[in-house]
Amino acid sequence: MTAVALDGIVLGLQFGILGVGLTLVYGLGGIVNLAHGQMAVLAAIVTARLIDSGSPAVVAAFVGVVAVSVLGVVLDLTLMRPVYRQQGEHRVLLGLLLMLGVGFVIDGLLEWRYPIEALSLRFQGDPIPVLGVAMRRGSLVASAISVAAGGVLVMLLRWTTFGRATRSVIQDETGARLCGINPAAVRTVVFGVSGALAGLVAITVAMTRPVVSTDGVNLTTFGLIVAVVGGLGSVPGAFLAGIILGVVNTISAFYIGSYVSTILLLLAAATTLLLRPRGLLGIG
Amino acid sequence: MTDELLIVDSLSAGYLGEDVVHDVSLTVAAGEVVAVIGSNGSGKSTMLQSVCGLLAPSGGSVRFDGVELAGVKAHRIARSGLVYVPAERHLFPHMSVRENLFLGAYPTRPSADQLGMVYRVFPRLEERTGQLAGTLSGGEQQMLAVGRALMAGPRLLILDEPSTGLSPILASEAYAALVELRRDGLTVLVAEQQVPLALDLADRGYVLDRGRIELTGTSSQLAADEGVQRAYLGV
């Protein structure tokens, strides 16, 4: 039981980072990034290709993450421009549809060019005991990276001028403009950060199991569930929801089966929304 | 006239192609306090929003310190020293008083002096420094909105209905703080429907009615005007 719970936390931390990337972009500009998981997989495949061609894993992973971050910035500056000109519901729907299309394109390209490519990052050495459970080194490194990324992100948002500006745009965009903050510039930077986070998730997942080129849709779905349960726009909410859902998912997958566990996950999400329509820590 | 800080010339503005403000011209000189008075729906907010860049004017020009502002984005206008405090305040509800004030100084990190200056004008904000803005009372929120604007070191402070949602006593207190700022030499343009408050504070004023300037003069001239008395002063 402890072993399953610990595995759940490992997965939950990855879910958390996945949800945070989605929730930030949604909170800032109303874009539901339905290509988030596909962007993550793209980072994994770029990394895998580089490793195949002889790059050291650390360098390859770094390039993979940066590449997807740049993709995020480019998408924000091009495809999302007409979306930001819309208001309210129109903006959400148009953004959702365009990003769905981006997801299809990435999926299609990966399946066409690299159908059997997979990223698997292994660590040499014996398992390390944690609370009496022998944990694989990959799981521990993945969790350490997730925790570090989450911690750095929270600190940046809380204590830096740019982080404060980011939160101000989420809370009141007009107020932010009146303070001299350019919401468009904040959105562009954060879309890049969100892309980097997606890439980081793929890298950490690859430390626990192989990431294959068709994993995108699943990752997007999990990220979306986490972001909604945590409360769209809330970073701490996404972390909390990620860990809870990771544990729920792993326990149910272990005792019942992985197909049922996804249904349970959706049920947990739906229940949360019925009880707390704005999510666990939703703002607004 | 070389010392005019703000020159609004034949400004028209509105929503969805329908002008609400027609051909409005007014000026504010450095060091002056100018009031725009008018009833609810007279176009005061629309006019101010098109001055500060939240709304694109449909015609005319707005010059701030010699620079044309029509078509300039709101955040750039704010950074150039024209700072607007809307009637709805637009505070950041899930941030503390202190963080709201910090953001007023964006993009720089404010010095202790800047914070101290705002806390001197509004000692109440210092008492509430850690409290979330969304949980403040209406009067405190108004103080915070003005305080946040002061953090930018504005050359021109534009206030839209600072008395909105405040009891008469709190509204008078808000205006007392503005009198203090005026003494420090701050240039202010204030729109207000609580006309006595505004005319007490201002050097001069404009009467806006159905989107047009109907009358202008010194505060004492306006207060003595029969039409103004009948319409706004309840005499």
Short mmCIF file of C-alpha atoms in Angstrom, two decimals, chain A residues 40-170:
data_model
loop_
_atom_site.label_atom_id
_atom_site.label_comp_id
_atom_site.label_asym_id
_atom_site.label_seq_id
_atom_site.Cartn_x
_atom_site.Cartn_y
_atom_site.Cartn_z
CA ALA A 40 5.27 17.58 -24.01
CA VAL A 41 5.64 14.56 -26.29
CA LEU A 42 7.33 16.72 -28.92
CA ALA A 43 10.00 17.59 -26.34
CA ALA A 44 10.41 13.87 -25.58
CA ILE A 45 10.82 12.96 -29.25
CA VAL A 46 13.29 15.79 -29.89
CA THR A 47 15.28 14.56 -26.88
CA ALA A 48 15.13 10.95 -28.06
CA ARG A 49 16.32 11.88 -31.58
CA LEU A 50 19.25 13.85 -30.15
CA ILE A 51 20.24 10.97 -27.86
CA ASP A 52 20.02 8.60 -30.87
CA SER A 53 22.42 10.84 -32.75
CA GLY A 54 24.91 10.78 -29.92
CA SER A 55 24.12 13.77 -27.68
CA PRO A 56 24.55 13.37 -23.93
CA ALA A 57 21.11 12.87 -22.32
CA VAL A 58 21.27 16.05 -20.22
CA VAL A 59 22.06 18.22 -23.23
CA ALA A 60 19.39 16.49 -25.32
CA ALA A 61 16.75 16.97 -22.63
CA PHE A 62 17.70 20.63 -22.26
CA VAL A 63 17.37 21.21 -26.01
CA GLY A 64 14.04 19.35 -26.06
CA VAL A 65 12.62 21.54 -23.28
CA VAL A 66 13.91 24.76 -24.84
CA ALA A 67 12.54 23.78 -28.26
CA VAL A 68 8.99 23.38 -26.91
CA SER A 69 9.34 26.57 -24.91
CA VAL A 70 10.20 28.41 -28.13
CA LEU A 71 7.23 26.74 -29.82
CA GLY A 72 5.01 28.15 -27.05
CA VAL A 73 6.34 31.66 -27.62
CA VAL A 74 5.90 31.36 -31.40
CA LEU A 75 2.32 30.08 -31.04
CA ASP A 76 1.50 32.99 -28.72
CA LEU A 77 2.95 35.53 -31.14
CA THR A 78 1.28 34.10 -34.26
CA LEU A 79 -1.72 31.80 -33.99
CA MET A 80 -2.96 33.24 -30.71
CA ARG A 81 -2.91 36.89 -31.84
CA PRO A 82 -6.42 36.80 -33.38
CA VAL A 83 -7.62 34.86 -30.34
CA TYR A 84 -6.54 37.58 -27.90
CA ARG A 85 -8.45 40.15 -29.94
CA GLN A 86 -11.68 38.31 -29.06
CA GLN A 87 -13.42 38.67 -25.74
CA GLY A 88 -15.06 36.26 -23.29
CA GLU A 89 -16.63 33.10 -24.64
CA HIS A 90 -15.49 33.75 -28.21
CA ARG A 91 -11.90 33.92 -27.07
CA VAL A 92 -12.11 30.67 -25.11
CA LEU A 93 -13.78 28.79 -27.96
CA LEU A 94 -11.47 30.07 -30.69
CA GLY A 95 -8.38 29.38 -28.57
CA LEU A 96 -9.62 25.90 -27.74
CA LEU A 97 -10.27 25.04 -31.38
CA LEU A 98 -6.97 26.41 -32.66
CA MET A 99 -4.96 24.59 -30.00
CA LEU A 100 -6.92 21.41 -30.71
CA GLY A 101 -5.76 21.81 -34.31
CA VAL A 102 -2.15 22.35 -33.21
CA GLY A 103 -2.44 19.15 -31.17
CA PHE A 104 -3.67 17.23 -34.23
CA VAL A 105 -0.84 18.60 -36.33
CA ILE A 106 1.84 17.62 -33.79
CA ASP A 107 0.23 14.20 -33.31
CA GLY A 108 0.06 13.63 -37.04
CA LEU A 109 3.64 14.71 -37.69
CA LEU A 110 5.01 12.53 -34.91
CA GLU A 111 3.03 9.51 -35.98
CA TRP A 112 4.05 9.99 -39.60
CA ARG A 113 7.75 10.71 -39.10
CA TYR A 114 8.58 8.96 -35.83
CA PRO A 115 5.93 6.26 -35.27
CA ILE A 116 8.16 4.00 -33.20
CA GLU A 117 10.33 6.61 -31.50
CA ALA A 118 10.21 6.55 -27.69
CA LEU A 119 12.08 8.33 -24.94
CA SER A 120 13.24 6.26 -22.02
CA LEU A 121 15.70 7.70 -19.51
CA ARG A 122 17.24 5.08 -17.25
CA PHE A 123 19.36 5.52 -14.17
CA GLN A 124 21.99 3.00 -13.18
CA GLY A 125 22.14 1.73 -9.65
CA ASP A 126 20.14 -0.08 -7.03
CA PRO A 127 16.75 1.13 -5.77
CA ILE A 128 16.87 3.45 -2.76
CA PRO A 129 14.69 2.69 0.27
CA VAL A 130 12.12 5.38 1.14
CA LEU A 131 9.78 4.69 4.08
CA GLY A 132 10.66 1.02 3.77
CA VAL A 133 9.86 0.93 0.05
CA ALA A 134 12.58 0.33 -2.54
CA MET A 135 12.12 3.26 -4.96
CA ARG A 136 13.72 3.26 -8.38
CA ARG A 137 16.27 6.00 -8.88
CA GLY A 138 14.38 7.29 -11.94
CA SER A 139 11.26 7.90 -9.86
CA LEU A 140 13.23 9.79 -7.23
CA VAL A 141 15.08 11.98 -9.74
CA ALA A 142 11.80 12.67 -11.58
CA SER A 143 10.13 13.70 -8.33
CA ALA A 144 13.07 15.87 -7.29
CA ILE A 145 12.92 17.68 -10.64
CA SER A 146 9.15 18.16 -10.34
CA VAL A 147 9.42 19.51 -6.80
CA ALA A 148 12.29 21.81 -7.75
CA ALA A 149 10.47 23.12 -10.82
CA GLY A 150 7.28 23.69 -8.84
CA GLY A 151 9.16 25.37 -6.00
CA VAL A 152 11.09 27.69 -8.29
CA LEU A 153 7.90 28.59 -10.15
CA VAL A 154 5.99 29.40 -6.97
CA MET A 155 8.85 31.54 -5.68
CA LEU A 156 9.16 33.42 -8.96
CA LEU A 157 5.41 34.09 -8.99
CA ARG A 158 5.36 35.15 -5.37
CA TRP A 159 8.44 37.28 -4.97
CA THR A 160 9.61 38.70 -8.26
CA THR A 161 8.25 41.80 -9.95
CA PHE A 162 7.45 39.82 -13.09
CA GLY A 163 5.74 37.07 -11.07
CA ARG A 164 3.62 39.66 -9.32
CA ALA A 165 2.77 41.20 -12.68
CA THR A 166 1.72 37.76 -13.95
CA ARG A 167 -0.64 37.25 -11.03
CA SER A 168 -2.01 40.76 -11.45
CA VAL A 169 -2.99 40.07 -15.08
CA ILE A 170 -4.77 36.87 -13.95
#
